[in-house]
mmCIF file of C-alpha atoms in Angstrom:
data_model
loop_
_atom_site.group_PDB
_atom_site.id
_atom_site.type_symbol
_atom_site.label_atom_id
_atom_site.label_comp_id
_atom_site.label_asym_id
_atom_site.label_seq_id
_atom_site.Cartn_x
_atom_site.Cartn_y
_atom_site.Cartn_z
ATOM 1 C CA UNK N 12 17.650 -10.552 -7.162
ATOM 2 C CA UNK N 13 19.527 -10.724 -3.954
ATOM 3 C CA UNK N 14 22.934 -8.754 -5.811
ATOM 4 C CA UNK N 15 20.295 -5.682 -6.290
ATOM 5 C CA UNK N 16 19.884 -4.976 -2.880
ATOM 6 C CA UNK N 17 20.545 -1.697 -1.242
ATOM 7 C CA UNK N 18 20.889 -0.471 -5.527
ATOM 8 C CA UNK N 19 17.679 1.188 -6.435
ATOM 9 C CA UNK N 20 15.309 4.178 -3.902
ATOM 10 C CA UNK N 21 12.046 5.637 -3.821
ATOM 11 C CA UNK N 22 13.619 9.222 -3.883
ATOM 12 C CA UNK N 23 11.046 11.348 -4.697
ATOM 13 C CA UNK N 24 6.461 11.153 -3.478
ATOM 14 C CA UNK N 25 3.374 12.804 -4.280
ATOM 15 C CA UNK N 26 -0.206 12.754 -3.870
ATOM 16 C CA UNK N 27 -3.243 14.954 -4.573
ATOM 17 C CA UNK N 28 -5.861 15.282 -1.532
ATOM 18 C CA UNK N 29 -8.134 12.770 -0.665
ATOM 19 C CA UNK N 30 -11.452 13.409 -1.132
ATOM 20 C CA UNK N 31 -15.207 11.904 -2.218
ATOM 21 C CA UNK N 32 -15.667 14.678 -4.319
ATOM 22 C CA UNK N 33 -12.266 15.450 -6.890
ATOM 23 C CA UNK N 34 -14.313 17.724 -9.295
ATOM 24 C CA UNK N 35 -11.418 16.968 -11.702
ATOM 25 C CA UNK N 36 -9.687 14.232 -14.069
ATOM 26 C CA UNK N 37 -7.819 11.239 -13.714
ATOM 27 C CA UNK N 38 -5.374 11.983 -16.613
ATOM 28 C CA UNK N 39 -5.420 16.269 -14.091
ATOM 29 C CA UNK N 40 -4.561 14.273 -11.344
ATOM 30 C CA UNK N 41 -1.759 12.860 -11.813
ATOM 31 C CA UNK N 42 -0.054 15.266 -13.423
ATOM 32 C CA UNK N 43 -0.465 16.664 -10.028
ATOM 33 C CA UNK N 44 0.846 13.406 -7.958
ATOM 34 C CA UNK N 45 3.969 13.199 -10.260
ATOM 35 C CA UNK N 46 4.723 16.397 -9.991
ATOM 36 C CA UNK N 47 4.387 16.912 -7.058
ATOM 37 C CA UNK N 48 6.702 13.932 -6.530
ATOM 38 C CA UNK N 49 10.001 15.455 -8.717
ATOM 39 C CA UNK N 50 9.554 17.995 -6.810
ATOM 40 C CA UNK N 51 9.715 15.959 -3.267
ATOM 41 C CA UNK N 52 13.087 14.632 -5.272
ATOM 42 C CA UNK N 53 13.977 17.903 -6.629
ATOM 43 C CA UNK N 54 14.215 16.554 -10.561
ATOM 44 C CA UNK N 55 13.335 17.987 -13.285
ATOM 45 C CA UNK N 56 11.168 16.498 -16.636
ATOM 46 C CA UNK N 57 14.299 15.969 -18.356
ATOM 47 C CA UNK N 58 15.086 14.238 -14.903
ATOM 48 C CA UNK N 59 12.726 11.601 -15.339
ATOM 49 C CA UNK N 60 12.740 9.070 -18.849
ATOM 50 C CA UNK N 61 10.326 6.370 -17.502
ATOM 51 C CA UNK N 62 6.790 5.948 -15.903
ATOM 52 C CA UNK N 63 4.214 3.821 -14.969
ATOM 53 C CA UNK N 64 0.874 3.423 -13.942
ATOM 54 C CA UNK N 65 -1.821 0.797 -12.988
ATOM 55 C CA UNK N 66 -5.456 1.062 -13.496
ATOM 56 C CA UNK N 67 -8.771 -1.253 -14.350
ATOM 57 C CA UNK N 68 -10.732 0.517 -17.112
ATOM 58 C CA UNK N 69 -10.051 4.263 -15.095
ATOM 59 C CA UNK N 70 -8.159 5.535 -14.813
ATOM 60 C CA UNK N 71 -5.453 7.829 -17.739
ATOM 61 C CA UNK N 72 -2.010 5.726 -19.336
ATOM 62 C CA UNK N 73 1.278 6.704 -19.138
ATOM 63 C CA UNK N 74 2.657 8.002 -22.415
ATOM 64 C CA UNK N 75 -0.516 10.995 -21.692
ATOM 65 C CA UNK N 76 0.733 12.269 -18.210
ATOM 66 C CA UNK N 77 4.220 12.832 -19.353
ATOM 67 C CA UNK N 78 3.600 15.536 -22.194
ATOM 68 C CA UNK N 79 1.799 17.264 -19.743
ATOM 69 C CA UNK N 80 4.935 17.584 -16.944
ATOM 70 C CA UNK N 81 7.305 18.032 -19.993
ATOM 71 C CA UNK N 82 8.702 14.762 -20.018
ATOM 72 C CA UNK N 83 10.170 13.223 -22.654
ATOM 73 C CA UNK N 84 10.193 9.269 -22.752
ATOM 74 C CA UNK N 85 12.334 6.184 -23.482
ATOM 75 C CA UNK N 86 9.900 3.479 -20.873
ATOM 76 C CA UNK N 87 6.506 3.129 -20.011
ATOM 77 C CA UNK N 88 4.576 0.742 -19.535
ATOM 78 C CA UNK N 89 0.866 0.749 -18.372
ATOM 79 C CA UNK N 90 -1.156 -2.631 -16.311
ATOM 80 C CA UNK N 91 -4.377 -3.870 -15.670
ATOM 81 C CA UNK N 92 -4.436 -4.030 -12.012
ATOM 82 C CA UNK N 93 -5.427 -2.755 -7.853
ATOM 83 C CA UNK N 94 -4.008 -3.730 -5.254
ATOM 84 C CA UNK N 95 -1.004 -5.375 -5.463
ATOM 85 C CA UNK N 96 0.856 -3.748 -7.503
ATOM 86 C CA UNK N 97 2.775 -0.644 -6.175
ATOM 87 C CA UNK N 98 5.001 -2.870 -5.291
ATOM 88 C CA UNK N 99 5.650 -5.242 -8.021
ATOM 89 C CA UNK N 100 6.187 -2.112 -9.830
ATOM 90 C CA UNK N 101 8.869 -0.570 -8.234
ATOM 91 C CA UNK N 102 10.078 -4.187 -9.286
ATOM 92 C CA UNK N 103 10.369 -4.219 -11.991
ATOM 93 C CA UNK N 104 11.673 -0.148 -12.783
ATOM 94 C CA UNK N 105 14.339 -1.098 -10.775
ATOM 95 C CA UNK N 106 14.633 -4.357 -13.804
ATOM 96 C CA UNK N 107 13.585 -1.224 -16.497
ATOM 97 C CA UNK N 108 16.222 1.064 -15.376
ATOM 98 C CA UNK N 109 18.684 -2.765 -14.446
ATOM 99 C CA UNK N 110 17.957 -3.282 -18.348
ATOM 100 C CA UNK N 111 19.775 0.341 -19.635
ATOM 101 C CA UNK N 112 16.189 1.306 -20.612
ATOM 102 C CA UNK N 113 15.397 4.396 -18.633
ATOM 103 C CA UNK N 114 16.752 6.247 -15.517
ATOM 104 C CA UNK N 115 14.347 7.445 -13.536
ATOM 105 C CA UNK N 116 10.625 6.376 -13.410
ATOM 106 C CA UNK N 117 7.371 7.687 -11.604
ATOM 107 C CA UNK N 118 5.290 5.206 -10.614
ATOM 108 C CA UNK N 119 1.402 6.283 -10.396
ATOM 109 C CA UNK N 120 -1.993 5.972 -9.397
ATOM 110 C CA UNK N 121 -5.193 8.006 -10.611
ATOM 111 C CA UNK N 122 -8.405 7.510 -9.275
ATOM 112 C CA UNK N 123 -11.548 9.012 -9.142
ATOM 113 C CA UNK N 124 -12.762 6.078 -6.968
ATOM 114 C CA UNK N 125 -15.839 7.344 -5.355
ATOM 115 C CA UNK N 126 -17.327 10.216 -7.329
ATOM 116 C CA UNK N 127 -17.462 7.938 -10.886
ATOM 117 C CA UNK N 128 -15.181 4.447 -10.542
ATOM 118 C CA UNK N 129 -16.560 2.468 -7.610
ATOM 119 C CA UNK N 130 -14.788 -0.730 -6.136
ATOM 120 C CA UNK N 131 -17.377 -3.175 -6.278
ATOM 121 C CA UNK N 132 -20.861 -3.525 -7.995
ATOM 122 C CA UNK N 133 -21.633 0.099 -8.470
ATOM 123 C CA UNK N 134 -21.690 2.937 -10.329
ATOM 124 C CA UNK N 135 -19.809 2.444 -14.169
ATOM 125 C CA UNK N 136 -18.802 -1.117 -13.047
ATOM 126 C CA UNK N 137 -22.394 -1.410 -12.626
ATOM 127 C CA UNK N 138 -22.857 -2.129 -15.589
ATOM 128 C CA UNK N 139 -19.783 -4.220 -16.741
ATOM 129 C CA UNK N 140 -20.162 -7.222 -18.696
ATOM 130 C CA UNK N 141 -19.402 -10.752 -16.282
ATOM 131 C CA UNK N 142 -16.203 -11.821 -17.595
ATOM 132 C CA UNK N 143 -12.171 -12.829 -16.721
ATOM 133 C CA UNK N 144 -11.658 -13.939 -12.936
ATOM 134 C CA UNK N 145 -15.760 -12.412 -12.071
ATOM 135 C CA UNK N 146 -17.442 -15.852 -13.485
ATOM 136 C CA UNK N 147 -15.222 -17.730 -9.763
ATOM 137 C CA UNK N 148 -17.162 -15.070 -8.223
ATOM 138 C CA UNK N 149 -20.197 -13.581 -8.526
ATOM 139 C CA UNK N 150 -22.641 -16.924 -10.080
ATOM 140 C CA UNK N 151 -22.600 -17.121 -5.964
ATOM 141 C CA UNK N 152 -22.850 -13.872 -5.298
ATOM 142 C CA UNK N 153 -19.207 -13.045 -4.777
ATOM 143 C CA UNK N 154 -20.428 -9.554 -6.360
ATOM 144 C CA UNK N 155 -18.205 -6.800 -4.031
ATOM 145 C CA UNK N 156 -14.643 -7.526 -2.856
ATOM 146 C CA UNK N 157 -16.088 -8.482 0.552
ATOM 147 C CA UNK N 158 -18.405 -10.395 -0.603
ATOM 148 C CA UNK N 159 -15.168 -11.800 -2.283
ATOM 149 C CA UNK N 160 -13.053 -11.542 0.410
ATOM 150 C CA UNK N 161 -15.010 -12.968 3.812
ATOM 151 C CA UNK N 162 -15.041 -17.108 3.253
ATOM 152 C CA UNK N 163 -11.372 -17.129 4.010
ATOM 153 C CA UNK N 164 -11.540 -14.422 7.260
ATOM 154 C CA UNK N 165 -14.904 -17.261 8.092
ATOM 155 C CA UNK N 166 -12.870 -19.701 7.843
ATOM 156 C CA UNK N 167 -9.752 -17.758 9.700
ATOM 157 C CA UNK N 168 -12.477 -17.702 12.691
ATOM 158 C CA UNK N 169 -13.550 -21.261 12.579
ATOM 159 C CA UNK N 170 -10.539 -22.791 12.852
ATOM 160 C CA UNK N 171 -8.845 -20.552 15.373
ATOM 161 C CA UNK N 172 -11.498 -18.610 17.118
ATOM 162 C CA UNK N 173 -10.363 -15.574 15.288
ATOM 163 C CA UNK N 174 -13.393 -13.147 16.814
ATOM 164 C CA UNK N 175 -15.130 -10.087 14.635
ATOM 165 C CA UNK N 176 -13.310 -7.942 18.067
ATOM 166 C CA UNK N 177 -10.494 -8.575 17.797
ATOM 167 C CA UNK N 178 -10.043 -7.054 13.848
ATOM 168 C CA UNK N 179 -11.387 -4.249 15.043
ATOM 169 C CA UNK N 180 -8.632 -3.380 16.785
ATOM 170 C CA UNK N 181 -7.136 -2.940 13.722
ATOM 171 C CA UNK N 182 -9.359 -0.040 13.188
ATOM 172 C CA UNK N 183 -8.956 1.490 15.814
ATOM 173 C CA UNK N 184 -4.972 1.053 15.599
ATOM 174 C CA UNK N 185 -5.448 2.719 12.334
ATOM 175 C CA UNK N 186 -8.477 5.103 12.935
ATOM 176 C CA UNK N 187 -6.071 6.631 16.199
ATOM 177 C CA UNK N 188 -3.206 7.250 13.267
ATOM 178 C CA UNK N 189 -5.381 8.866 11.393
ATOM 179 C CA UNK N 190 -6.211 11.471 14.079
ATOM 180 C CA UNK N 191 -2.190 12.137 13.521
ATOM 181 C CA UNK N 192 -2.375 12.848 10.116
ATOM 182 C CA UNK N 193 -3.934 16.172 8.558
ATOM 183 C CA UNK N 194 -4.680 14.523 5.313
ATOM 184 C CA UNK N 195 -6.199 11.226 7.050
ATOM 185 C CA UNK N 196 -10.341 11.719 5.340
ATOM 186 C CA UNK N 197 -11.612 10.109 8.087
ATOM 187 C CA UNK N 198 -9.743 11.481 11.893
ATOM 188 C CA UNK N 199 -12.125 10.216 14.198
ATOM 189 C CA UNK N 200 -10.544 7.707 16.232
ATOM 190 C CA UNK N 201 -13.188 5.218 16.986
ATOM 191 C CA UNK N 202 -13.846 2.671 19.582
ATOM 192 C CA UNK N 203 -13.837 -2.089 18.584
ATOM 193 C CA UNK N 204 -17.659 -1.566 19.473
ATOM 194 C CA UNK N 205 -17.914 0.684 16.436
ATOM 195 C CA UNK N 206 -17.508 -3.018 14.425
ATOM 196 C CA UNK N 207 -16.455 -0.611 11.162
ATOM 197 C CA UNK N 208 -14.463 -3.182 9.892
ATOM 198 C CA UNK N 209 -13.967 -1.823 5.485
ATOM 199 C CA UNK N 210 -12.300 1.381 4.166
ATOM 200 C CA UNK N 211 -13.036 4.349 2.394
ATOM 201 C CA UNK N 212 -13.159 5.241 -0.456
ATOM 202 C CA UNK N 213 -11.769 8.675 -2.543
ATOM 203 C CA UNK N 214 -10.462 9.977 -5.181
ATOM 204 C CA UNK N 215 -7.166 10.651 -5.151
ATOM 205 C CA UNK N 216 -3.479 10.302 -6.970
ATOM 206 C CA UNK N 217 -0.537 9.424 -5.641
ATOM 207 C CA UNK N 218 2.769 8.587 -7.212
ATOM 208 C CA UNK N 219 6.445 7.233 -6.873
ATOM 209 C CA UNK N 220 10.243 7.794 -8.484
ATOM 210 C CA UNK N 221 12.594 5.212 -8.028
ATOM 211 C CA UNK N 222 15.945 5.377 -9.273
ATOM 212 C CA UNK N 223 19.582 4.470 -8.659
ATOM 213 C CA UNK N 224 21.175 4.347 -5.337
ATOM 214 C CA UNK N 225 23.949 6.227 -7.414
ATOM 215 C CA UNK N 226 22.082 9.000 -8.640
ATOM 216 C CA UNK N 227 20.144 9.239 -5.563
ATOM 217 C CA UNK N 228 23.011 10.505 -3.930
ATOM 218 C CA UNK N 229 22.314 14.064 -5.727
ATOM 219 C CA UNK N 230 19.017 13.896 -5.136
ATOM 220 C CA UNK N 231 17.250 16.878 -2.416
ATOM 221 C CA UNK N 232 15.822 14.137 0.295
ATOM 222 C CA UNK N 233 16.978 10.893 2.019
ATOM 223 C CA UNK N 234 16.441 7.778 -0.022
ATOM 224 C CA UNK N 235 13.831 4.947 0.546
ATOM 225 C CA UNK N 236 16.614 2.102 -0.264
ATOM 226 C CA UNK N 237 14.334 -0.529 -1.701
ATOM 227 C CA UNK N 238 17.030 -4.466 -0.430
ATOM 228 C CA UNK N 239 13.876 -6.806 -1.630
ATOM 229 C CA UNK N 240 10.788 -6.838 -3.769
ATOM 230 C CA UNK N 241 7.694 -9.340 -4.817
ATOM 231 C CA UNK N 242 5.920 -8.966 -7.086
ATOM 232 C CA UNK N 243 1.653 -10.271 -8.240
ATOM 233 C CA UNK N 244 3.169 -13.798 -6.304
ATOM 234 C CA UNK N 245 -0.133 -16.182 -6.171
ATOM 235 C CA UNK N 246 -1.145 -19.517 -4.898
ATOM 236 C CA UNK N 247 -1.917 -22.176 -7.083
ATOM 237 C CA UNK N 248 -4.802 -21.191 -7.600
ATOM 238 C CA UNK N 249 -6.993 -16.924 -8.201
ATOM 239 C CA UNK N 250 -10.387 -18.076 -9.214
ATOM 240 C CA UNK N 251 -11.179 -20.735 -7.179
ATOM 241 C CA UNK N 252 -8.839 -20.462 -4.418
ATOM 242 C CA UNK N 253 -9.999 -22.690 -2.041
ATOM 243 C CA UNK N 254 -9.436 -24.922 -3.771
ATOM 244 C CA UNK N 255 -5.863 -25.933 -3.550
ATOM 245 C CA UNK N 256 -4.091 -25.132 0.023
ATOM 246 C CA UNK N 257 -5.541 -24.337 2.834
ATOM 247 C CA UNK N 258 -9.053 -21.190 1.979
ATOM 248 C CA UNK N 259 -6.792 -19.675 5.754
ATOM 249 C CA UNK N 260 -3.167 -19.200 3.221
ATOM 250 C CA UNK N 261 -3.035 -15.975 1.809
ATOM 251 C CA UNK N 262 -0.475 -15.264 -1.151
ATOM 252 C CA UNK N 263 1.656 -13.873 1.838
ATOM 253 C CA UNK N 264 2.547 -16.753 2.637
ATOM 254 C CA UNK N 265 4.197 -17.946 -0.649
ATOM 255 C CA UNK N 266 5.492 -14.345 -1.389
ATOM 256 C CA UNK N 267 7.557 -13.737 2.612
ATOM 257 C CA UNK N 268 10.126 -16.642 1.394
ATOM 258 C CA UNK N 269 11.329 -14.830 -1.673
ATOM 259 C CA UNK N 270 11.417 -11.044 0.192
ATOM 260 C CA UNK N 271 13.329 -12.047 3.223
ATOM 261 C CA UNK N 272 15.369 -14.324 1.215
ATOM 262 C CA UNK N 273 16.436 -10.787 -1.177
ATOM 263 C CA UNK N 274 16.298 -8.899 1.725
ATOM 264 C CA UNK N 275 19.186 -10.991 4.187
ATOM 265 C CA UNK N 276 16.554 -10.189 7.775
ATOM 266 C CA UNK N 277 13.848 -11.027 9.079
ATOM 267 C CA UNK N 278 9.744 -9.972 10.300
ATOM 268 C CA UNK N 279 11.805 -9.567 14.027
ATOM 269 C CA UNK N 280 14.341 -6.241 11.925
ATOM 270 C CA UNK N 281 11.257 -4.681 11.032
ATOM 271 C CA UNK N 282 10.289 -1.280 12.238
ATOM 272 C CA UNK N 283 7.558 -0.460 10.457
ATOM 273 C CA UNK N 284 3.608 -2.195 8.227
ATOM 274 C CA UNK N 285 2.236 -1.018 6.452
ATOM 275 C CA UNK N 286 -0.301 -3.612 5.479
ATOM 276 C CA UNK N 287 -3.334 -3.283 3.068
ATOM 277 C CA UNK N 288 -6.568 -2.799 4.961
ATOM 278 C CA UNK N 289 -8.988 -3.262 2.723
ATOM 279 C CA UNK N 290 -10.738 -5.088 4.888
ATOM 280 C CA UNK N 291 -10.050 -5.082 9.001
ATOM 281 C CA UNK N 292 -8.649 -9.177 8.779
ATOM 282 C CA UNK N 293 -7.361 -8.204 5.603
ATOM 283 C CA UNK N 294 -4.352 -7.099 7.622
ATOM 284 C CA UNK N 295 -4.393 -9.908 10.370
ATOM 285 C CA UNK N 296 -4.417 -12.764 7.654
ATOM 286 C CA UNK N 297 -1.156 -10.788 5.854
ATOM 287 C CA UNK N 298 0.505 -9.863 9.394
ATOM 288 C CA UNK N 299 -0.140 -13.578 10.000
ATOM 289 C CA UNK N 300 1.472 -14.872 6.537
ATOM 290 C CA UNK N 301 4.907 -12.362 6.645
ATOM 291 C CA UNK N 302 5.485 -14.195 9.235
ATOM 292 C CA UNK N 303 4.786 -11.754 12.597
ATOM 293 C CA UNK N 304 3.164 -14.069 14.583
ATOM 294 C CA UNK N 305 2.615 -17.339 14.379
ATOM 295 C CA UNK N 306 -0.806 -18.935 11.992
ATOM 296 C CA UNK N 307 -3.987 -18.354 14.088
ATOM 297 C CA UNK N 308 -2.866 -15.657 16.432
ATOM 298 C CA UNK N 309 -3.340 -12.946 14.114
ATOM 299 C CA UNK N 310 -6.690 -12.309 15.914
ATOM 300 C CA UNK N 311 -4.491 -11.050 19.094
ATOM 301 C CA UNK N 312 -0.952 -10.202 17.321
ATOM 302 C CA UNK N 313 -3.290 -7.776 15.919
ATOM 303 C CA UNK N 314 -4.666 -7.090 18.899
ATOM 304 C CA UNK N 315 -2.005 -6.782 21.824
ATOM 305 C CA UNK N 316 -1.380 -3.126 21.221
ATOM 306 C CA UNK N 317 2.299 -4.890 18.828
ATOM 307 C CA UNK N 318 0.510 -2.865 15.745
ATOM 308 C CA UNK N 319 -1.053 0.779 17.180
ATOM 309 C CA UNK N 320 1.428 4.119 17.708
ATOM 310 C CA UNK N 321 4.318 3.294 20.323
ATOM 311 C CA UNK N 322 3.796 -0.091 19.560
ATOM 312 C CA UNK N 323 6.535 -3.367 18.959
ATOM 313 C CA UNK N 324 5.588 -2.205 15.762
ATOM 314 C CA UNK N 325 3.141 -0.269 14.178
ATOM 315 C CA UNK N 326 1.189 -0.574 11.371
ATOM 316 C CA UNK N 327 -0.543 2.131 8.682
ATOM 317 C CA UNK N 328 0.787 5.201 9.959
ATOM 318 C CA UNK N 329 -0.717 7.640 7.518
ATOM 319 C CA UNK N 330 -4.403 5.425 8.899
ATOM 320 C CA UNK N 331 -4.225 4.470 5.457
ATOM 321 C CA UNK N 332 -6.880 2.216 3.545
ATOM 322 C CA UNK N 333 -9.732 2.042 6.300
ATOM 323 C CA UNK N 334 -9.021 6.082 7.387
ATOM 324 C CA UNK N 335 -7.124 7.553 5.481
ATOM 325 C CA UNK N 336 -7.691 7.639 1.443
ATOM 326 C CA UNK N 337 -8.372 3.758 -0.759
ATOM 327 C CA UNK N 338 -5.108 4.364 -3.432
ATOM 328 C CA UNK N 339 -5.266 0.155 -4.025
ATOM 329 C CA UNK N 340 -1.705 0.403 -1.601
ATOM 330 C CA UNK N 341 0.072 3.852 -3.288
ATOM 331 C CA UNK N 342 -0.206 5.702 0.532
ATOM 332 C CA UNK N 343 1.068 2.496 2.215
ATOM 333 C CA UNK N 344 4.487 2.599 0.443
ATOM 334 C CA UNK N 345 4.730 6.862 0.286
ATOM 335 C CA UNK N 346 3.726 7.139 4.572
ATOM 336 C CA UNK N 347 7.146 4.144 4.661
ATOM 337 C CA UNK N 348 9.075 6.168 2.458
ATOM 338 C CA UNK N 349 8.237 9.755 5.015
ATOM 339 C CA UNK N 350 8.228 7.076 8.388
ATOM 340 C CA UNK N 351 12.249 6.146 7.001
ATOM 341 C CA UNK N 352 12.968 10.377 6.088
ATOM 342 C CA UNK N 353 11.826 10.378 9.477
ATOM 343 C CA UNK N 354 9.405 13.020 7.953
ATOM 344 C CA UNK N 355 5.414 11.726 8.352
ATOM 345 C CA UNK N 356 3.353 14.571 8.355
ATOM 346 C CA UNK N 357 1.484 15.117 11.831
ATOM 347 C CA UNK N 358 0.881 18.211 13.895
ATOM 348 C CA UNK N 359 4.344 17.840 15.657
ATOM 349 C CA UNK N 360 5.075 21.767 15.137
ATOM 350 C CA UNK N 361 8.628 20.793 13.124
ATOM 351 C CA UNK N 362 7.576 17.812 11.385
ATOM 352 C CA UNK N 363 9.486 19.424 8.468
ATOM 353 C CA UNK N 364 12.382 19.990 9.394
ATOM 354 C CA UNK N 365 11.895 15.720 11.184
ATOM 355 C CA UNK N 366 11.689 17.483 14.565
ATOM 356 C CA UNK N 367 8.663 15.395 16.294
ATOM 357 C CA UNK N 368 7.861 14.748 19.756
ATOM 358 C CA UNK N 369 6.758 11.256 19.943
ATOM 359 C CA UNK N 370 4.008 12.060 22.124
ATOM 360 C CA UNK N 371 1.251 9.815 20.147
ATOM 361 C CA UNK N 372 -2.021 11.398 22.343
ATOM 362 C CA UNK N 373 -4.716 12.805 19.833
ATOM 363 C CA UNK N 374 -3.613 15.344 17.149
ATOM 364 C CA UNK N 375 0.296 14.926 18.054
ATOM 365 C CA UNK N 376 2.748 13.048 16.503
ATOM 366 C CA UNK N 377 3.125 9.689 14.174
ATOM 367 C CA UNK N 378 6.514 9.585 13.499
ATOM 368 C CA UNK N 379 7.708 6.064 14.655
ATOM 369 C CA UNK N 380 11.109 7.032 16.912
ATOM 370 C CA UNK N 381 14.044 4.817 15.531
ATOM 371 C CA UNK N 382 12.613 3.741 11.999
ATOM 372 C CA UNK N 383 14.781 1.567 9.765
ATOM 373 C CA UNK N 384 13.220 -1.015 7.826
ATOM 374 C CA UNK N 385 9.423 -0.926 6.335
ATOM 375 C CA UNK N 386 8.036 -3.301 4.625
ATOM 376 C CA UNK N 387 4.466 -3.120 2.734
ATOM 377 C CA UNK N 388 2.531 -5.981 2.595
ATOM 378 C CA UNK N 389 -0.036 -5.166 -0.815
ATOM 379 C CA UNK N 390 -2.225 -7.350 -1.606
ATOM 380 C CA UNK N 391 -5.426 -7.618 -4.774
ATOM 381 C CA UNK N 392 -7.050 -10.723 -3.329
ATOM 382 C CA UNK N 393 -6.229 -14.539 -0.941
ATOM 383 C CA UNK N 394 -4.536 -15.373 -3.818
ATOM 384 C CA UNK N 395 -2.479 -12.790 -4.779
ATOM 385 C CA UNK N 396 0.316 -10.413 -2.751
ATOM 386 C CA UNK N 397 3.410 -8.649 -2.531
ATOM 387 C CA UNK N 398 6.190 -6.989 -0.326
ATOM 388 C CA UNK N 399 8.215 -5.002 0.174
ATOM 389 C CA UNK N 400 11.658 -4.065 2.001
ATOM 390 C CA UNK N 401 13.178 -0.926 2.261
ATOM 391 C CA UNK N 402 15.593 0.934 4.753
ATOM 392 C CA UNK N 403 17.322 3.935 5.384
#
């Protein structure tokens, strides 16, 4: 993979509205998001010949979406998965192009995650039989993601003295960022005292387009060059993950050497992070495990101001899953692409031309000044994660 550094880029991004009731099919939303990404990149239907998606029985396959866009596919793949899928599929898209199977790949995620197929044990998901990894969770009362992930954070609190108030600063920071984001579902700034730890649930579709750096030079937008990628890296077990390795250890422990080794950089070189925020503590656990602070110091790191706009290394500058909308990780990659372009869509009058005030007071700017390198930290559950490093 080291030889592929800077050889591939993300050249287009697109998304639908983040809402609580789309009133639309996942197929219709996927088509909209993909079309917007193609327009963003300056690509016509004839220019896209690969398509990938991820879902958990809650979406529409790629070979149904492509014809609606006038695309004939040379390669397509739909995978089962959620939170750690975006980065993994970016890597697979690079491999497909490298192997000569296609030239340009659109990757989408479309979900009615609030009005239909909800993440926890409610809605359409409540009727599903217990199977697969659920056998390691449901019998112990771990029906929802919050229940399944909580023991990892609780052990962190026990071992290192991490507090709920410290990780609540993640929600505070992300709500501040969302208040600068016209697309965000929740724009209200919150306080530590509110102790809001959980992500929103939304209906939406998102899309990114991957192609070679050679082709990217002729396209509409400044490319986001891919320096390194790690996809769906696991702890020794993904079911009873606490049985092997510390309970507080998450998959980033294993992914960090892969992705930083490919990129040839260290955490200190990263300008902006996008750490998966299904909950406030998932952000903290990953930032710590990838080496942005020492083990056990994650609570101090996220509560120090470093992750806020204007801080040393802002995290989730769109407000992400806690505030913008829940996309199973895709929106965080989209946001970092826009940051690298200097085109974060905020309330600055000239943002579309890259003119930003860098005034991070309420209702103003969210573009990070001199953003050079971004990193996405994907998460499916404590034992599975992924990562992506890009630069402009």
